[in-house]
Amino acid sequence: MPLQLQGNWSGLPSTVCSHKSMAMTKNESANPRVVSLDIRPRQLGYVIFEYPLLVDWGVIRFPRGSGHVDRSVKLLRTFQPCVVVLREIATGSRRDRPVVRDVIRSIQHEASRLSLPSVFIDEVAVRRLFSNYPKATKQGIASVVAACFPELASRLPPPRRPWDPEHHSMPIFDAAAMGLTAIAREFDSDSVRELLKSGESFRRPLGGAAN
């Protein structure tokens, strides 16, 4: 099945930054390309940044619970990112399932085969980045992400009532929050925090002046 792209991707250069090392990436890339993946048992939420731009996003569903790795590899081959962002699963958490751990491990392995470094982001790190904003809940974080990237506003889930299942678009916002956390940690914390503080799309290269 062809990879169906959801966002603004229109054929980016095959490489934007060096894959030699994270240190080299920080120094060489003005707009690091980052693929962030949120793995669920039957879903894959993904966001691709060419920071500070949001390039593509979506949710891929797997009714039979398989196919995550193949589709993830297609994304990695298509976008050739500087870094792949994966979730660090806390032991005993609601996400701590053998199938999810196996998929994440396999994606990390495939990324390594493509010479793409992976970083792991846990929920604590995400909440720490968003801790200065009121109600840093899952819904609150999603709202901040949508304010920063208006192209996601139409996908923002409504507030969830206790008896409601999680909205099918939430993996996009979880992937985006993880990606921003990784960019803040690995590239430029000040730029990401300014983006979140502004609550609107903030367009400038890392280390550069605002346009």
PDB file of C-alpha atoms in Angstrom:
ATOM      1  CA  MET A   1       0.000   0.000   0.000  1.00  0.00           C
ATOM      2  CA  PRO A   2       1.427   3.421  -0.924  1.00  0.00           C
ATOM      3  CA  LEU A   3       2.324   5.732   1.914  1.00  0.00           C
ATOM      4  CA  GLN A   4      -0.490   8.286   2.190  1.00  0.00           C
ATOM      5  CA  LEU A   5       0.923  11.612   3.330  1.00  0.00           C
ATOM      6  CA  GLN A   6      -1.388  13.889   5.279  1.00  0.00           C
ATOM      7  CA  GLY A   7       0.429  17.201   5.584  1.00  0.00           C
ATOM      8  CA  ASN A   8       2.495  19.593   3.488  1.00  0.00           C
ATOM      9  CA  TRP A   9       5.192  17.250   2.201  1.00  0.00           C
ATOM     10  CA  SER A  10       6.011  17.834  -1.453  1.00  0.00           C
ATOM     11  CA  GLY A  11       9.353  16.150  -1.960  1.00  0.00           C
ATOM     12  CA  LEU A  12      12.033  17.386   0.431  1.00  0.00           C
ATOM     13  CA  PRO A  13      15.752  16.898  -0.202  1.00  0.00           C
ATOM     14  CA  SER A  14      16.947  13.383   0.618  1.00  0.00           C
ATOM     15  CA  THR A  15      19.024  14.656   3.528  1.00  0.00           C
ATOM     16  CA  VAL A  16      18.808  17.792   5.627  1.00  0.00           C
ATOM     17  CA  CYS A  17      21.513  17.056   8.158  1.00  0.00           C
ATOM     18  CA  SER A  18      24.332  14.699   8.864  1.00  0.00           C
ATOM     19  CA  HIS A  19      23.643  11.342  10.485  1.00  0.00           C
ATOM     20  CA  LYS A  20      27.234  10.996  11.693  1.00  0.00           C
ATOM     21  CA  SER A  21      26.436  11.915  15.278  1.00  0.00           C
ATOM     22  CA  MET A  22      23.998  13.925  17.332  1.00  0.00           C
ATOM     23  CA  ALA A  23      26.743  16.467  18.035  1.00  0.00           C
ATOM     24  CA  MET A  24      27.378  16.899  14.319  1.00  0.00           C
ATOM     25  CA  THR A  25      23.655  17.223  13.700  1.00  0.00           C
ATOM     26  CA  LYS A  26      23.316  20.027  16.237  1.00  0.00           C
ATOM     27  CA  ASN A  27      26.077  22.041  14.617  1.00  0.00           C
ATOM     28  CA  GLU A  28      25.284  21.406  10.959  1.00  0.00           C
ATOM     29  CA  SER A  29      21.513  21.575  10.758  1.00  0.00           C
ATOM     30  CA  ALA A  30      19.552  24.829  10.795  1.00  0.00           C
ATOM     31  CA  ASN A  31      16.222  23.003  10.413  1.00  0.00           C
ATOM     32  CA  PRO A  32      16.541  19.472  11.794  1.00  0.00           C
ATOM     33  CA  ARG A  33      14.182  16.932  10.302  1.00  0.00           C
ATOM     34  CA  VAL A  34      12.671  14.764  13.033  1.00  0.00           C
ATOM     35  CA  VAL A  35      10.308  11.797  12.739  1.00  0.00           C
ATOM     36  CA  SER A  36       8.334  11.198  15.936  1.00  0.00           C
ATOM     37  CA  LEU A  37       6.358   7.962  16.304  1.00  0.00           C
ATOM     38  CA  ASP A  38       3.693   7.134  18.874  1.00  0.00           C
ATOM     39  CA  ILE A  39       3.165   3.375  18.885  1.00  0.00           C
ATOM     40  CA  ARG A  40      -0.154   1.864  19.981  1.00  0.00           C
ATOM     41  CA  PRO A  41      -1.207  -1.809  19.718  1.00  0.00           C
ATOM     42  CA  ARG A  42      -3.383  -1.066  16.657  1.00  0.00           C
ATOM     43  CA  GLN A  43      -2.266   2.437  15.688  1.00  0.00           C
ATOM     44  CA  LEU A  44       0.773   4.423  14.677  1.00  0.00           C
ATOM     45  CA  GLY A  45       0.669   8.175  15.200  1.00  0.00           C
ATOM     46  CA  TYR A  46       3.412  10.093  13.450  1.00  0.00           C
ATOM     47  CA  VAL A  47       4.601  13.675  13.061  1.00  0.00           C
ATOM     48  CA  ILE A  48       7.453  14.899  10.878  1.00  0.00           C
ATOM     49  CA  PHE A  49       9.128  18.176  11.748  1.00  0.00           C
ATOM     50  CA  GLU A  50      11.615  20.147   9.742  1.00  0.00           C
ATOM     51  CA  TYR A  51      11.772  22.362  12.770  1.00  0.00           C
ATOM     52  CA  PRO A  52      10.262  24.865  13.186  1.00  0.00           C
ATOM     53  CA  LEU A  53       8.024  23.674  10.351  1.00  0.00           C
ATOM     54  CA  LEU A  54       5.519  20.867  10.662  1.00  0.00           C
ATOM     55  CA  VAL A  55       5.905  18.826   7.471  1.00  0.00           C
ATOM     56  CA  ASP A  56       3.529  15.877   7.782  1.00  0.00           C
ATOM     57  CA  TRP A  57       1.353  14.035  10.289  1.00  0.00           C
ATOM     58  CA  GLY A  58      -1.212  11.282  10.517  1.00  0.00           C
ATOM     59  CA  VAL A  59      -2.524   8.140  12.153  1.00  0.00           C
ATOM     60  CA  ILE A  60      -2.162   4.730  10.523  1.00  0.00           C
ATOM     61  CA  ARG A  61      -4.472   1.987  11.782  1.00  0.00           C
ATOM     62  CA  PHE A  62      -3.719  -1.708  11.924  1.00  0.00           C
ATOM     63  CA  PRO A  63      -6.979  -3.665  12.482  1.00  0.00           C
ATOM     64  CA  ARG A  64      -5.023  -6.916  12.798  1.00  0.00           C
ATOM     65  CA  GLY A  65      -2.458  -5.400  15.141  1.00  0.00           C
ATOM     66  CA  SER A  66       0.505  -5.847  12.801  1.00  0.00           C
ATOM     67  CA  GLY A  67       2.329  -3.798  10.177  1.00  0.00           C
ATOM     68  CA  HIS A  68       3.755  -1.058  12.412  1.00  0.00           C
ATOM     69  CA  VAL A  69       7.377  -1.740  11.549  1.00  0.00           C
ATOM     70  CA  ASP A  70       6.939  -1.846   7.772  1.00  0.00           C
ATOM     71  CA  ARG A  71       5.000   1.424   7.701  1.00  0.00           C
ATOM     72  CA  SER A  72       7.481   3.073  10.052  1.00  0.00           C
ATOM     73  CA  VAL A  73      10.377   2.050   7.822  1.00  0.00           C
ATOM     74  CA  LYS A  74       8.548   3.587   4.833  1.00  0.00           C
ATOM     75  CA  LEU A  75       8.323   6.855   6.751  1.00  0.00           C
ATOM     76  CA  LEU A  76      12.017   6.729   7.651  1.00  0.00           C
ATOM     77  CA  ARG A  77      13.073   5.962   4.085  1.00  0.00           C
ATOM     78  CA  THR A  78      10.823   8.708   2.716  1.00  0.00           C
ATOM     79  CA  PHE A  79      11.921  11.474   5.067  1.00  0.00           C
ATOM     80  CA  GLN A  80      15.511  10.463   6.017  1.00  0.00           C
ATOM     81  CA  PRO A  81      15.393  12.291   9.369  1.00  0.00           C
ATOM     82  CA  CYS A  82      18.216  13.486  11.569  1.00  0.00           C
ATOM     83  CA  VAL A  83      16.681  11.579  14.454  1.00  0.00           C
ATOM     84  CA  VAL A  84      13.842   9.153  15.163  1.00  0.00           C
ATOM     85  CA  VAL A  85      11.828   9.803  18.318  1.00  0.00           C
ATOM     86  CA  LEU A  86      10.303   6.844  20.162  1.00  0.00           C
ATOM     87  CA  ARG A  87       8.489   6.550  23.456  1.00  0.00           C
ATOM     88  CA  GLU A  88      10.293   5.238  26.501  1.00  0.00           C
ATOM     89  CA  ILE A  89       7.775   2.913  28.131  1.00  0.00           C
ATOM     90  CA  ALA A  90       7.575   3.084  31.917  1.00  0.00           C
ATOM     91  CA  THR A  91       7.408  -0.324  33.580  1.00  0.00           C
ATOM     92  CA  GLY A  92       3.890  -1.044  34.788  1.00  0.00           C
ATOM     93  CA  SER A  93       2.318   1.860  32.879  1.00  0.00           C
ATOM     94  CA  ARG A  94      -0.801   1.454  30.765  1.00  0.00           C
ATOM     95  CA  ARG A  95       1.443   1.441  27.672  1.00  0.00           C
ATOM     96  CA  ASP A  96       3.636  -1.330  29.057  1.00  0.00           C
ATOM     97  CA  ARG A  97       2.572  -4.110  26.707  1.00  0.00           C
ATOM     98  CA  PRO A  98       4.875  -6.725  25.170  1.00  0.00           C
ATOM     99  CA  VAL A  99       3.586  -6.032  21.647  1.00  0.00           C
ATOM    100  CA  VAL A 100       4.328  -2.302  21.949  1.00  0.00           C
ATOM    101  CA  ARG A 101       7.799  -2.919  23.390  1.00  0.00           C
ATOM    102  CA  ASP A 102       8.559  -5.394  20.591  1.00  0.00           C
ATOM    103  CA  VAL A 103       7.466  -2.942  17.893  1.00  0.00           C
ATOM    104  CA  ILE A 104       9.522  -0.105  19.373  1.00  0.00           C
ATOM    105  CA  ARG A 105      12.557  -2.352  19.643  1.00  0.00           C
ATOM    106  CA  SER A 106      12.157  -3.451  16.020  1.00  0.00           C
ATOM    107  CA  ILE A 107      11.760   0.125  14.757  1.00  0.00           C
ATOM    108  CA  GLN A 108      14.905   1.161  16.637  1.00  0.00           C
ATOM    109  CA  HIS A 109      16.740  -1.750  15.012  1.00  0.00           C
ATOM    110  CA  GLU A 110      15.540  -0.799  11.530  1.00  0.00           C
ATOM    111  CA  ALA A 111      16.459   2.845  12.123  1.00  0.00           C
ATOM    112  CA  SER A 112      19.947   1.743  13.120  1.00  0.00           C
ATOM    113  CA  ARG A 113      20.242  -0.260   9.896  1.00  0.00           C
ATOM    114  CA  LEU A 114      19.465   2.970   8.037  1.00  0.00           C
ATOM    115  CA  SER A 115      22.116   4.825  10.110  1.00  0.00           C
ATOM    116  CA  LEU A 116      19.417   6.932  11.763  1.00  0.00           C
ATOM    117  CA  PRO A 117      19.882   7.668  15.478  1.00  0.00           C
ATOM    118  CA  SER A 118      16.953   7.118  17.834  1.00  0.00           C
ATOM    119  CA  VAL A 119      16.113   8.980  21.025  1.00  0.00           C
ATOM    120  CA  PHE A 120      13.648   7.876  23.681  1.00  0.00           C
ATOM    121  CA  ILE A 121      11.272  10.289  25.381  1.00  0.00           C
ATOM    122  CA  ASP A 122       9.215   9.386  28.437  1.00  0.00           C
ATOM    123  CA  GLU A 123       6.008  10.925  29.722  1.00  0.00           C
ATOM    124  CA  VAL A 124       7.823  12.674  32.563  1.00  0.00           C
ATOM    125  CA  ALA A 125      10.020  14.581  30.102  1.00  0.00           C
ATOM    126  CA  VAL A 126       6.992  15.656  28.049  1.00  0.00           C
ATOM    127  CA  ARG A 127       5.115  16.905  31.100  1.00  0.00           C
ATOM    128  CA  ARG A 128       8.215  18.719  32.312  1.00  0.00           C
ATOM    129  CA  LEU A 129       8.473  20.631  29.019  1.00  0.00           C
ATOM    130  CA  PHE A 130       4.802  21.625  29.218  1.00  0.00           C
ATOM    131  CA  SER A 131       4.765  22.156  32.988  1.00  0.00           C
ATOM    132  CA  ASN A 132       4.602  25.953  32.743  1.00  0.00           C
ATOM    133  CA  TYR A 133       1.246  25.824  30.997  1.00  0.00           C
ATOM    134  CA  PRO A 134      -2.099  25.516  32.790  1.00  0.00           C
ATOM    135  CA  LYS A 135      -3.519  22.012  33.011  1.00  0.00           C
ATOM    136  CA  ALA A 136      -0.582  20.106  31.529  1.00  0.00           C
ATOM    137  CA  THR A 137      -2.862  17.125  31.028  1.00  0.00           C
ATOM    138  CA  LYS A 138      -2.951  15.100  27.816  1.00  0.00           C
ATOM    139  CA  GLN A 139      -5.777  17.327  26.551  1.00  0.00           C
ATOM    140  CA  GLY A 140      -4.024  20.491  27.701  1.00  0.00           C
ATOM    141  CA  ILE A 141      -0.778  19.514  25.984  1.00  0.00           C
ATOM    142  CA  ALA A 142      -2.668  18.697  22.785  1.00  0.00           C
ATOM    143  CA  SER A 143      -4.303  22.140  22.920  1.00  0.00           C
ATOM    144  CA  VAL A 144      -0.907  23.865  23.246  1.00  0.00           C
ATOM    145  CA  VAL A 145       0.435  21.855  20.287  1.00  0.00           C
ATOM    146  CA  ALA A 146      -2.592  22.829  18.179  1.00  0.00           C
ATOM    147  CA  ALA A 147      -2.099  26.503  19.102  1.00  0.00           C
ATOM    148  CA  CYS A 148       1.546  26.314  17.996  1.00  0.00           C
ATOM    149  CA  PHE A 149       0.695  24.521  14.744  1.00  0.00           C
ATOM    150  CA  PRO A 150      -2.689  25.739  13.451  1.00  0.00           C
ATOM    151  CA  GLU A 151      -2.614  23.130  10.681  1.00  0.00           C
ATOM    152  CA  LEU A 152      -3.414  20.593  13.422  1.00  0.00           C
ATOM    153  CA  ALA A 153      -6.339  22.553  14.859  1.00  0.00           C
ATOM    154  CA  SER A 154      -8.950  20.617  12.889  1.00  0.00           C
ATOM    155  CA  ARG A 155      -7.599  17.357  14.346  1.00  0.00           C
ATOM    156  CA  LEU A 156      -7.665  18.514  17.974  1.00  0.00           C
ATOM    157  CA  PRO A 157      -9.835  16.087  19.970  1.00  0.00           C
ATOM    158  CA  PRO A 158     -12.695  17.537  22.015  1.00  0.00           C
ATOM    159  CA  PRO A 159     -12.381  17.356  25.807  1.00  0.00           C
ATOM    160  CA  ARG A 160     -12.716  13.750  26.852  1.00  0.00           C
ATOM    161  CA  ARG A 161     -15.384  12.706  29.306  1.00  0.00           C
ATOM    162  CA  PRO A 162     -14.547   9.897  31.757  1.00  0.00           C
ATOM    163  CA  TRP A 163     -16.645   7.364  29.846  1.00  0.00           C
ATOM    164  CA  ASP A 164     -15.377   8.294  26.363  1.00  0.00           C
ATOM    165  CA  PRO A 165     -12.736   6.269  24.504  1.00  0.00           C
ATOM    166  CA  GLU A 166      -9.636   8.161  23.482  1.00  0.00           C
ATOM    167  CA  HIS A 167     -10.110  10.149  20.282  1.00  0.00           C
ATOM    168  CA  HIS A 168      -8.594   8.610  17.158  1.00  0.00           C
ATOM    169  CA  SER A 169      -6.490  11.745  16.488  1.00  0.00           C
ATOM    170  CA  MET A 170      -4.764  11.834  19.879  1.00  0.00           C
ATOM    171  CA  PRO A 171      -1.715   9.796  18.697  1.00  0.00           C
ATOM    172  CA  ILE A 172      -0.826  12.726  16.403  1.00  0.00           C
ATOM    173  CA  PHE A 173      -0.645  15.087  19.368  1.00  0.00           C
ATOM    174  CA  ASP A 174       1.232  12.589  21.525  1.00  0.00           C
ATOM    175  CA  ALA A 175       3.783  12.163  18.718  1.00  0.00           C
ATOM    176  CA  ALA A 176       4.062  15.949  18.302  1.00  0.00           C
ATOM    177  CA  ALA A 177       4.609  16.512  22.032  1.00  0.00           C
ATOM    178  CA  MET A 178       7.299  13.820  22.082  1.00  0.00           C
ATOM    179  CA  GLY A 179       8.947  15.337  19.014  1.00  0.00           C
ATOM    180  CA  LEU A 180       9.023  18.820  20.512  1.00  0.00           C
ATOM    181  CA  THR A 181      10.473  17.400  23.727  1.00  0.00           C
ATOM    182  CA  ALA A 182      13.227  15.675  21.762  1.00  0.00           C
ATOM    183  CA  ILE A 183      13.983  18.824  19.742  1.00  0.00           C
ATOM    184  CA  ALA A 184      14.204  20.830  22.966  1.00  0.00           C
ATOM    185  CA  ARG A 185      16.584  18.291  24.493  1.00  0.00           C
ATOM    186  CA  GLU A 186      18.765  17.527  21.479  1.00  0.00           C
ATOM    187  CA  PHE A 187      18.784  20.800  19.502  1.00  0.00           C
ATOM    188  CA  ASP A 188      17.479  24.041  20.990  1.00  0.00           C
ATOM    189  CA  SER A 189      15.510  24.251  24.225  1.00  0.00           C
ATOM    190  CA  ASP A 190      15.093  28.045  24.071  1.00  0.00           C
ATOM    191  CA  SER A 191      13.510  27.967  20.616  1.00  0.00           C
ATOM    192  CA  VAL A 192      10.979  25.298  21.585  1.00  0.00           C
ATOM    193  CA  ARG A 193      10.075  27.028  24.838  1.00  0.00           C
ATOM    194  CA  GLU A 194       9.570  30.300  22.970  1.00  0.00           C
ATOM    195  CA  LEU A 195       7.338  28.489  20.500  1.00  0.00           C
ATOM    196  CA  LEU A 196       5.223  27.035  23.287  1.00  0.00           C
ATOM    197  CA  LYS A 197       5.089  30.338  25.107  1.00  0.00           C
ATOM    198  CA  SER A 198       3.929  32.215  22.041  1.00  0.00           C
ATOM    199  CA  GLY A 199       1.071  29.827  21.387  1.00  0.00           C
ATOM    200  CA  GLU A 200       1.425  30.405  17.663  1.00  0.00           C
ATOM    201  CA  SER A 201       3.631  29.165  14.846  1.00  0.00           C
ATOM    202  CA  PHE A 202       7.115  30.529  15.455  1.00  0.00           C
ATOM    203  CA  ARG A 203       9.176  30.381  12.277  1.00  0.00           C
ATOM    204  CA  ARG A 204      12.917  30.841  12.576  1.00  0.00           C
ATOM    205  CA  PRO A 205      15.950  28.580  12.083  1.00  0.00           C
ATOM    206  CA  LEU A 206      17.693  27.289  15.167  1.00  0.00           C
ATOM    207  CA  GLY A 207      20.002  29.943  16.551  1.00  0.00           C
ATOM    208  CA  GLY A 208      18.694  32.541  14.101  1.00  0.00           C
ATOM    209  CA  ALA A 209      16.620  35.665  14.406  1.00  0.00           C
ATOM    210  CA  ALA A 210      12.860  35.648  14.196  1.00  0.00           C
ATOM    211  CA  ASN A 211      11.502  36.416  10.738  1.00  0.00           C
TER     212      ASN A 211
END
